[in-house]
CSV table of C-alpha atoms in Angstrom, one decimal:
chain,number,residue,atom,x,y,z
A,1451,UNK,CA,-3.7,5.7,-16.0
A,1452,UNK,CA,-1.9,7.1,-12.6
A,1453,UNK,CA,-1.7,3.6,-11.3
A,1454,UNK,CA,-0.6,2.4,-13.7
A,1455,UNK,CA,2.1,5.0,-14.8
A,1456,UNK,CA,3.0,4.7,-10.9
A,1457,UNK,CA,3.7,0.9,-11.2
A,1458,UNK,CA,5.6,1.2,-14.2
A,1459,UNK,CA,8.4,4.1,-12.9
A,1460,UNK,CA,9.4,1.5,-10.2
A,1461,UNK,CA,9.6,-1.7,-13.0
A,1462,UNK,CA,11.5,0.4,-15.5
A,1463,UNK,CA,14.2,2.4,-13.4
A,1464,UNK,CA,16.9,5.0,-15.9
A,1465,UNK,CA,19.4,1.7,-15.8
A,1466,UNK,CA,17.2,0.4,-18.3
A,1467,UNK,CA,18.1,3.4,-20.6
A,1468,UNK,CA,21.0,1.2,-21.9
A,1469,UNK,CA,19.6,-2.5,-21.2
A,1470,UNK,CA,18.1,-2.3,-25.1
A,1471,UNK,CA,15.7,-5.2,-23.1
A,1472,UNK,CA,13.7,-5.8,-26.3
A,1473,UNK,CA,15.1,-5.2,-30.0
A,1474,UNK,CA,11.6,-6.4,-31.7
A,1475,UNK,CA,8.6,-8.1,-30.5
A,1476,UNK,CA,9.2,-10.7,-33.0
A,1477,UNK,CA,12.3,-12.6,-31.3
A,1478,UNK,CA,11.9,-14.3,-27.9
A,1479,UNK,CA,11.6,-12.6,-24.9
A,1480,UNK,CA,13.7,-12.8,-21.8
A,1481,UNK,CA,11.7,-15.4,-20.1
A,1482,UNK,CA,10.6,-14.5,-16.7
A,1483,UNK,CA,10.7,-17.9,-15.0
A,1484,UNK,CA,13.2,-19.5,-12.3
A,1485,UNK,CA,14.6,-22.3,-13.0
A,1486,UNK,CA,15.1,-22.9,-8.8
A,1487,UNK,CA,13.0,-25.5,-7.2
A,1488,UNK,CA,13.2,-22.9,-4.0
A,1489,UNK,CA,11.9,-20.2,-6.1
A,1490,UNK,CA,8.1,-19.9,-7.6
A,1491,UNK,CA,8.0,-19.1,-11.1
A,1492,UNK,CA,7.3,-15.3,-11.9
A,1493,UNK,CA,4.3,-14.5,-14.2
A,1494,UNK,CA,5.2,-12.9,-17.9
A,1495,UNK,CA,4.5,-9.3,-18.0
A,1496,UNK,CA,1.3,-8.9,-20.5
A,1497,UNK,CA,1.4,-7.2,-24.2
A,1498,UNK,CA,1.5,-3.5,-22.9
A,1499,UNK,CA,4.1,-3.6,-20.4
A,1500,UNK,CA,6.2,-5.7,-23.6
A,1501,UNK,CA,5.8,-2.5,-25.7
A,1502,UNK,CA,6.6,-0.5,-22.7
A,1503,UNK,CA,9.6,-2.3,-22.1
A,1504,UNK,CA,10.3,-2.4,-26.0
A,1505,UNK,CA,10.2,1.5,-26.6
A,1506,UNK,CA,11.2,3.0,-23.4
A,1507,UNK,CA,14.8,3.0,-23.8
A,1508,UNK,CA,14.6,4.5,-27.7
A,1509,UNK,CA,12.3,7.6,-26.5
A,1510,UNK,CA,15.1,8.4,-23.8
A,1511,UNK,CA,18.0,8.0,-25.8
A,1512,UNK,CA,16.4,10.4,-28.4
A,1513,UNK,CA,15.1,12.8,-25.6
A,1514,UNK,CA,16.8,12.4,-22.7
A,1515,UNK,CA,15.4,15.8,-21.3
A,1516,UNK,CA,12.1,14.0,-20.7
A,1517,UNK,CA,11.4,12.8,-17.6
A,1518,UNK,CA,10.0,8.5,-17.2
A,1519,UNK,CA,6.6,9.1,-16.2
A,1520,UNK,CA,6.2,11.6,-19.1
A,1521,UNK,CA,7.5,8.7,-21.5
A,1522,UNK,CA,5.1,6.0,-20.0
A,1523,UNK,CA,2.1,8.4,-20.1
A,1524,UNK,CA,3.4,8.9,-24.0
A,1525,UNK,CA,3.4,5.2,-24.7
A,1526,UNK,CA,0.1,4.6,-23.1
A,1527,UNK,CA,-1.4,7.4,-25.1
A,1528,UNK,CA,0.1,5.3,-28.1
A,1529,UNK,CA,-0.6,1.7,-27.3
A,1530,UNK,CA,-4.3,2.9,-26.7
A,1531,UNK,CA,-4.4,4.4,-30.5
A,1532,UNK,CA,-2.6,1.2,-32.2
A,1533,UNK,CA,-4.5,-1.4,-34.3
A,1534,UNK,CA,-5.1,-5.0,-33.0
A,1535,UNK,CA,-2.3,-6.0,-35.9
A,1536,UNK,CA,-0.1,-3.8,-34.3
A,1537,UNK,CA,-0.3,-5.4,-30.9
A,1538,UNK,CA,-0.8,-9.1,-32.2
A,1539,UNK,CA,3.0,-9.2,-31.4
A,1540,UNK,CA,3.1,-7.9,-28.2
A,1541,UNK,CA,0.2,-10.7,-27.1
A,1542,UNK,CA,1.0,-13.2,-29.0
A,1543,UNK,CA,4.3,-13.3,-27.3
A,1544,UNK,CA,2.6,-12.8,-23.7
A,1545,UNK,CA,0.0,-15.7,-24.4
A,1546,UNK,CA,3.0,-18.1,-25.3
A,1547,UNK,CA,5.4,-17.5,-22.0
A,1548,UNK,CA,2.0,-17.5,-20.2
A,1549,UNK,CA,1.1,-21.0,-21.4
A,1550,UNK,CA,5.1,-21.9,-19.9
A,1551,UNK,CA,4.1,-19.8,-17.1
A,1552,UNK,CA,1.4,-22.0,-15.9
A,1553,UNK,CA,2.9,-25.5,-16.6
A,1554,UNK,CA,6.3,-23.8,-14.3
A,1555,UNK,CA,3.7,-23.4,-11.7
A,1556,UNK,CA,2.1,-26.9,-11.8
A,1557,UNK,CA,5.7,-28.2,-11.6
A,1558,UNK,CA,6.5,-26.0,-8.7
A,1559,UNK,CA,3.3,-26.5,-6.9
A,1560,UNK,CA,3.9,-30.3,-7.5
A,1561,UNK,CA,7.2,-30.3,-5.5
A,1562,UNK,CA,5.7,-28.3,-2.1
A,1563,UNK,CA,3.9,-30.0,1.1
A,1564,UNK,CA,0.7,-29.0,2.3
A,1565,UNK,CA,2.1,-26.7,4.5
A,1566,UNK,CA,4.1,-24.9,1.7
A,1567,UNK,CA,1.2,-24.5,-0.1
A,1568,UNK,CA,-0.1,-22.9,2.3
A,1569,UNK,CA,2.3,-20.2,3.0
A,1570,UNK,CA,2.3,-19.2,-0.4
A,1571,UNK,CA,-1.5,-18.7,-0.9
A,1572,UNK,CA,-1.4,-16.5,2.3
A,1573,UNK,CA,2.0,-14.3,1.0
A,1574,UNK,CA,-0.3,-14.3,-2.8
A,1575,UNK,CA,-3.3,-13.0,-1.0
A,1576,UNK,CA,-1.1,-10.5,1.3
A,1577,UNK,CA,0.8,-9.1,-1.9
A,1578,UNK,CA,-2.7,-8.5,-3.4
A,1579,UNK,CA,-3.7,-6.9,-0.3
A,1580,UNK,CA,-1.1,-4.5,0.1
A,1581,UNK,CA,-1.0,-3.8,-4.0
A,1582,UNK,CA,-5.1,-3.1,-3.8
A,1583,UNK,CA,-4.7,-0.7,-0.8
A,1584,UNK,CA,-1.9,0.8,-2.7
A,1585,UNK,CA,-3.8,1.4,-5.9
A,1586,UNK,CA,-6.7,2.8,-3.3
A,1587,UNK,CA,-4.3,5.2,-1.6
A,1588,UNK,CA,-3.3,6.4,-5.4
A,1589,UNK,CA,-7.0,7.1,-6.3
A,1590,UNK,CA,-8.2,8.8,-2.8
A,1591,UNK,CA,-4.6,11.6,-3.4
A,1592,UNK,CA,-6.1,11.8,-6.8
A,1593,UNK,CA,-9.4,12.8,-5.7
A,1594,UNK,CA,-7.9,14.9,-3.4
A,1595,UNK,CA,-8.7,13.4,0.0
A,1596,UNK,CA,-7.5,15.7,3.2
A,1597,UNK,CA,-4.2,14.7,4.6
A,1598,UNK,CA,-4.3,12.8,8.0
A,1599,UNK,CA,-4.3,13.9,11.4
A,1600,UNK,CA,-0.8,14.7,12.6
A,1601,UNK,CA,0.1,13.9,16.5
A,1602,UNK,CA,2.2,16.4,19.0
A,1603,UNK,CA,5.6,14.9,17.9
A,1604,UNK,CA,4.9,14.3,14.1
A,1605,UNK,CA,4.6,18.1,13.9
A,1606,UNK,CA,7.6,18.8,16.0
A,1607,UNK,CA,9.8,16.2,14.0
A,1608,UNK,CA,8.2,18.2,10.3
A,1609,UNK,CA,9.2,22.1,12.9
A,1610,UNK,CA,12.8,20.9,13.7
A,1611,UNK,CA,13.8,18.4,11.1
A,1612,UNK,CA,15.5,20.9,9.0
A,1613,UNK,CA,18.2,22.0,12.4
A,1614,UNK,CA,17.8,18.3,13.8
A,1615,UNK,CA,21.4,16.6,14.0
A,1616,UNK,CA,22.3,13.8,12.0
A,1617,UNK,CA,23.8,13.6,8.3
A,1618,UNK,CA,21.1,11.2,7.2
A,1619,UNK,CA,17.3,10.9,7.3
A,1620,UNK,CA,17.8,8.3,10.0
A,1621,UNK,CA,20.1,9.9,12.1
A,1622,UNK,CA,18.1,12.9,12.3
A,1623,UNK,CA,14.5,11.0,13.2
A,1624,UNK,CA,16.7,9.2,15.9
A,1625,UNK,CA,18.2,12.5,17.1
A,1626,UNK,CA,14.5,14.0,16.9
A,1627,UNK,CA,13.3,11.0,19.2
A,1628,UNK,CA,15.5,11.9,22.0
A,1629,UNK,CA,14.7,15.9,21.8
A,1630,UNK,CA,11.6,15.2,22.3
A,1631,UNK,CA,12.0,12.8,25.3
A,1632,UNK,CA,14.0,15.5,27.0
A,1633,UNK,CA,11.1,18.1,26.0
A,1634,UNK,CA,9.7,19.7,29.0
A,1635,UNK,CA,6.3,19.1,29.3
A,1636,UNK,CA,5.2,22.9,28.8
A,1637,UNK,CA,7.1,23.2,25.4
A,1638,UNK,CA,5.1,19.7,24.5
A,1639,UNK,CA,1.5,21.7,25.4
A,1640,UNK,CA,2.3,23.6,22.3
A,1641,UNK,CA,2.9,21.1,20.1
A,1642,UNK,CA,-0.1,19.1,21.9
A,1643,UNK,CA,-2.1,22.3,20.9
A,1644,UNK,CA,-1.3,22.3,17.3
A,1645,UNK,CA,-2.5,18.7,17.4
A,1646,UNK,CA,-5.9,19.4,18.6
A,1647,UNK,CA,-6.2,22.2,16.0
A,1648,UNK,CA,-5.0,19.6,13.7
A,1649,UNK,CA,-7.9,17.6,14.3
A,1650,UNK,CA,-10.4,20.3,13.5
A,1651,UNK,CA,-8.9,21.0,10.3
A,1652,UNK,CA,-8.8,17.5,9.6
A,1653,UNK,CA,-12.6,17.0,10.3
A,1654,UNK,CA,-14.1,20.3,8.6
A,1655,UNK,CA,-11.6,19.3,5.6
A,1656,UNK,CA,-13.0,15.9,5.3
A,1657,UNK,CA,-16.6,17.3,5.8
A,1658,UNK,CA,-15.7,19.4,2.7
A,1659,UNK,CA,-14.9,16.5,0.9
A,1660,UNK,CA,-17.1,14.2,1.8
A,1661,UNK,CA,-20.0,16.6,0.5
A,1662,UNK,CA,-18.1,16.9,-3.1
A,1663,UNK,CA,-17.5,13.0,-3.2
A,1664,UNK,CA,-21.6,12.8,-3.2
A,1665,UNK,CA,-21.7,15.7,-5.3
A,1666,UNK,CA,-19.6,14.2,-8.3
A,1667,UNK,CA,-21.1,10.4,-7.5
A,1668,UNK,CA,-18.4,8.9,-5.9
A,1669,UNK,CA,-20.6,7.2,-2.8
A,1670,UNK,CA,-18.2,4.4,-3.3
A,1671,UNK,CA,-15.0,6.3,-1.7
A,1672,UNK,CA,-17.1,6.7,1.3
A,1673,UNK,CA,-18.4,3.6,2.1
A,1674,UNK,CA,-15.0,2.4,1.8
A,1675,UNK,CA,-13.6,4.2,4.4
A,1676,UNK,CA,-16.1,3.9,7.0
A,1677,UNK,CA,-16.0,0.0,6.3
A,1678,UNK,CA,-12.2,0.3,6.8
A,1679,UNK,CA,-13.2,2.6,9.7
A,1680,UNK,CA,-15.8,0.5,11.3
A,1681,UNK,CA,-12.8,-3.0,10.7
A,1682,UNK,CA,-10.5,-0.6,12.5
A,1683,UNK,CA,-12.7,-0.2,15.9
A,1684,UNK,CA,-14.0,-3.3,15.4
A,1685,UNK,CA,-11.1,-5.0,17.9
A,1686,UNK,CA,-11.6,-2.5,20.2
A,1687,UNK,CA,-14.7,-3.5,21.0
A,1688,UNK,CA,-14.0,-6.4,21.8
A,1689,UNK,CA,-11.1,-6.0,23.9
A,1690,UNK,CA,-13.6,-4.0,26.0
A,1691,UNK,CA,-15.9,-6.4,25.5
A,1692,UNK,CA,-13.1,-9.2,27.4
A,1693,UNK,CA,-12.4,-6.5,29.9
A,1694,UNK,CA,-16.0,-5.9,31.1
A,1695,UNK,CA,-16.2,-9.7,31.3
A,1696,UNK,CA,-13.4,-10.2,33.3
A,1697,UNK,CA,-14.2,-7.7,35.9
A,1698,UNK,CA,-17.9,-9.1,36.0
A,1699,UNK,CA,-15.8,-12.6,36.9
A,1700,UNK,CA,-13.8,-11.0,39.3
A,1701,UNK,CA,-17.0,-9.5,40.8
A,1702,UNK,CA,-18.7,-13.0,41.0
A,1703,UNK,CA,-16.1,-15.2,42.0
A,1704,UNK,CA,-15.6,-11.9,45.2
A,1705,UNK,CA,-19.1,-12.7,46.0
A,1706,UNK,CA,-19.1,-16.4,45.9
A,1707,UNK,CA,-16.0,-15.9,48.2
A,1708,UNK,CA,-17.6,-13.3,50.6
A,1709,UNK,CA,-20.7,-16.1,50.9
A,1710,UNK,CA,-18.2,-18.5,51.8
A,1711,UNK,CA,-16.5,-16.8,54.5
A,1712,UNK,CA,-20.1,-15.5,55.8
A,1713,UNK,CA,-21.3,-19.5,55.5
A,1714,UNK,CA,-17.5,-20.5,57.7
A,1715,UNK,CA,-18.0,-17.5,60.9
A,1716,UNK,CA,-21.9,-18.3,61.2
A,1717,UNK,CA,-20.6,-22.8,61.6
A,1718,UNK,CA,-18.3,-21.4,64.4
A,1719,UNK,CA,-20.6,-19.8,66.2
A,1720,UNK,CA,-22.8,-22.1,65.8
């Protein structure tokens, strides 16, 4: 329910207060589809989100003191308690546009090269990536994961953001950037300190939570992120892998040199 109250804060912003997007399921939706040739066609949002979108905007003009996740976490309690008549409307609708949805994308698809094609199965597959790791993120805060390890400057930059110069959140990381450059290296020790103690706390903390993760039967988290972990240090290897290999060239090809030069002063004195 999190995820999805988290996905729906950023599709239905306050300006939709006073769009009035949807007056009744019964007459036709705005239809989600671009009628560019440059652009893909965008896929109909599904029954739910159509009640969502539908009752959103009446809850806040009626209480405007309550806050959009609240409303969302409303209307899912209510869509889950509504009879299959109720929601015939809502799907019916979505099943229609998704019918137009898929003969848009056969006329799109029909209109790209090879190489098009491509592209956009790697940009699908990267969006589905990065919204999967997302919902992942969601879950592991939920459960109440420990907070990553923090370097020497992060913690300086969270000690001295408040005074740092700048009028903006940019101008102030940029300002930070430079202080710390000019930062002798005994005021860094401290904040190189802090991050070795940071370390600890992150280890026994994840310890802690790694214990309670088995406790409550979530194995799953875990093997997660040591595959993740494992994927991450996977390169590494192998670029030391390359290195070892190249110096065990460089090695041979100084003794195959060294024999040469040995065979070359032995034919002149000879």
């Amino acid at each position: 329910e999190e995820c999805v109250i988290w996905e729906l804060s950023f599709m239905f912003p306050p300006v939709f207060r006073c769009a009035g997007v949807f007056c009744s399921a019964n007459i036709n939706p705005v239809k989600y589809l671009s009628t560019e040739a440059s652009a893909p066609p965008k896929r109909p949002i599904n029954g739910y989100l159509r009640y969502v979108h539908q009752q959103q905007p009446l809850i806040a003009s009626r209480h405007p003191e309550m806050k959009l996740v609240d409303i969302i976490r409303k209307l899912a309690q209510e869509w889950r308690t509504m009879s299959p008549e109720q929601k015939e409307p809502f799907q019916k609708t979505f099943l229609l546009d998704m019918e137009q949805y898929k003969l848009d994308v056969q006329k799109f698809k029909a209109q790209l090269s090879p190489a098009q094609l491509q592209e956009l199965a790697t940009e699908k597959q990267m969006r589905l990536k990065k919204k999967k790791a997302t919902k992942r993120k969601i879950e592991l805060n939920r459960l109440g994961k420990p907070k990553g390890i923090r370097n020497a400057f992060n913690i300086f930059m969270s000690a001295q953001f408040l005074e740092a110069k700048g009028d903006n959140v940019q101008a102030k990381v940029t300002s930070l950037v430079e202080d710390w450059k000019n930062l002798s290296s005994h005021d860094k020790k401290v904040y190189e300190q802090l991050a070795e103690d940071d370390k600890i706390r992150y280890k026994n903390e994840m310890e802690s939570w790694e214990k309670q993760m088995v406790e409550i039967g979530r194995e799953d988290v875990l093997r997660v992120l040591k595959k993740k972990k494992s994927c991450a240090e996977a390169p590494k290897v192998k670029k030391l892998k390359k290195s070892k290999s190249k110096s065990a060239q460089r090695t041979t090809a100084g003794k195959v040199a060294g024999k040469r030069s040995a065979k070359s002063v032995s034919t002149e004195k000879i």
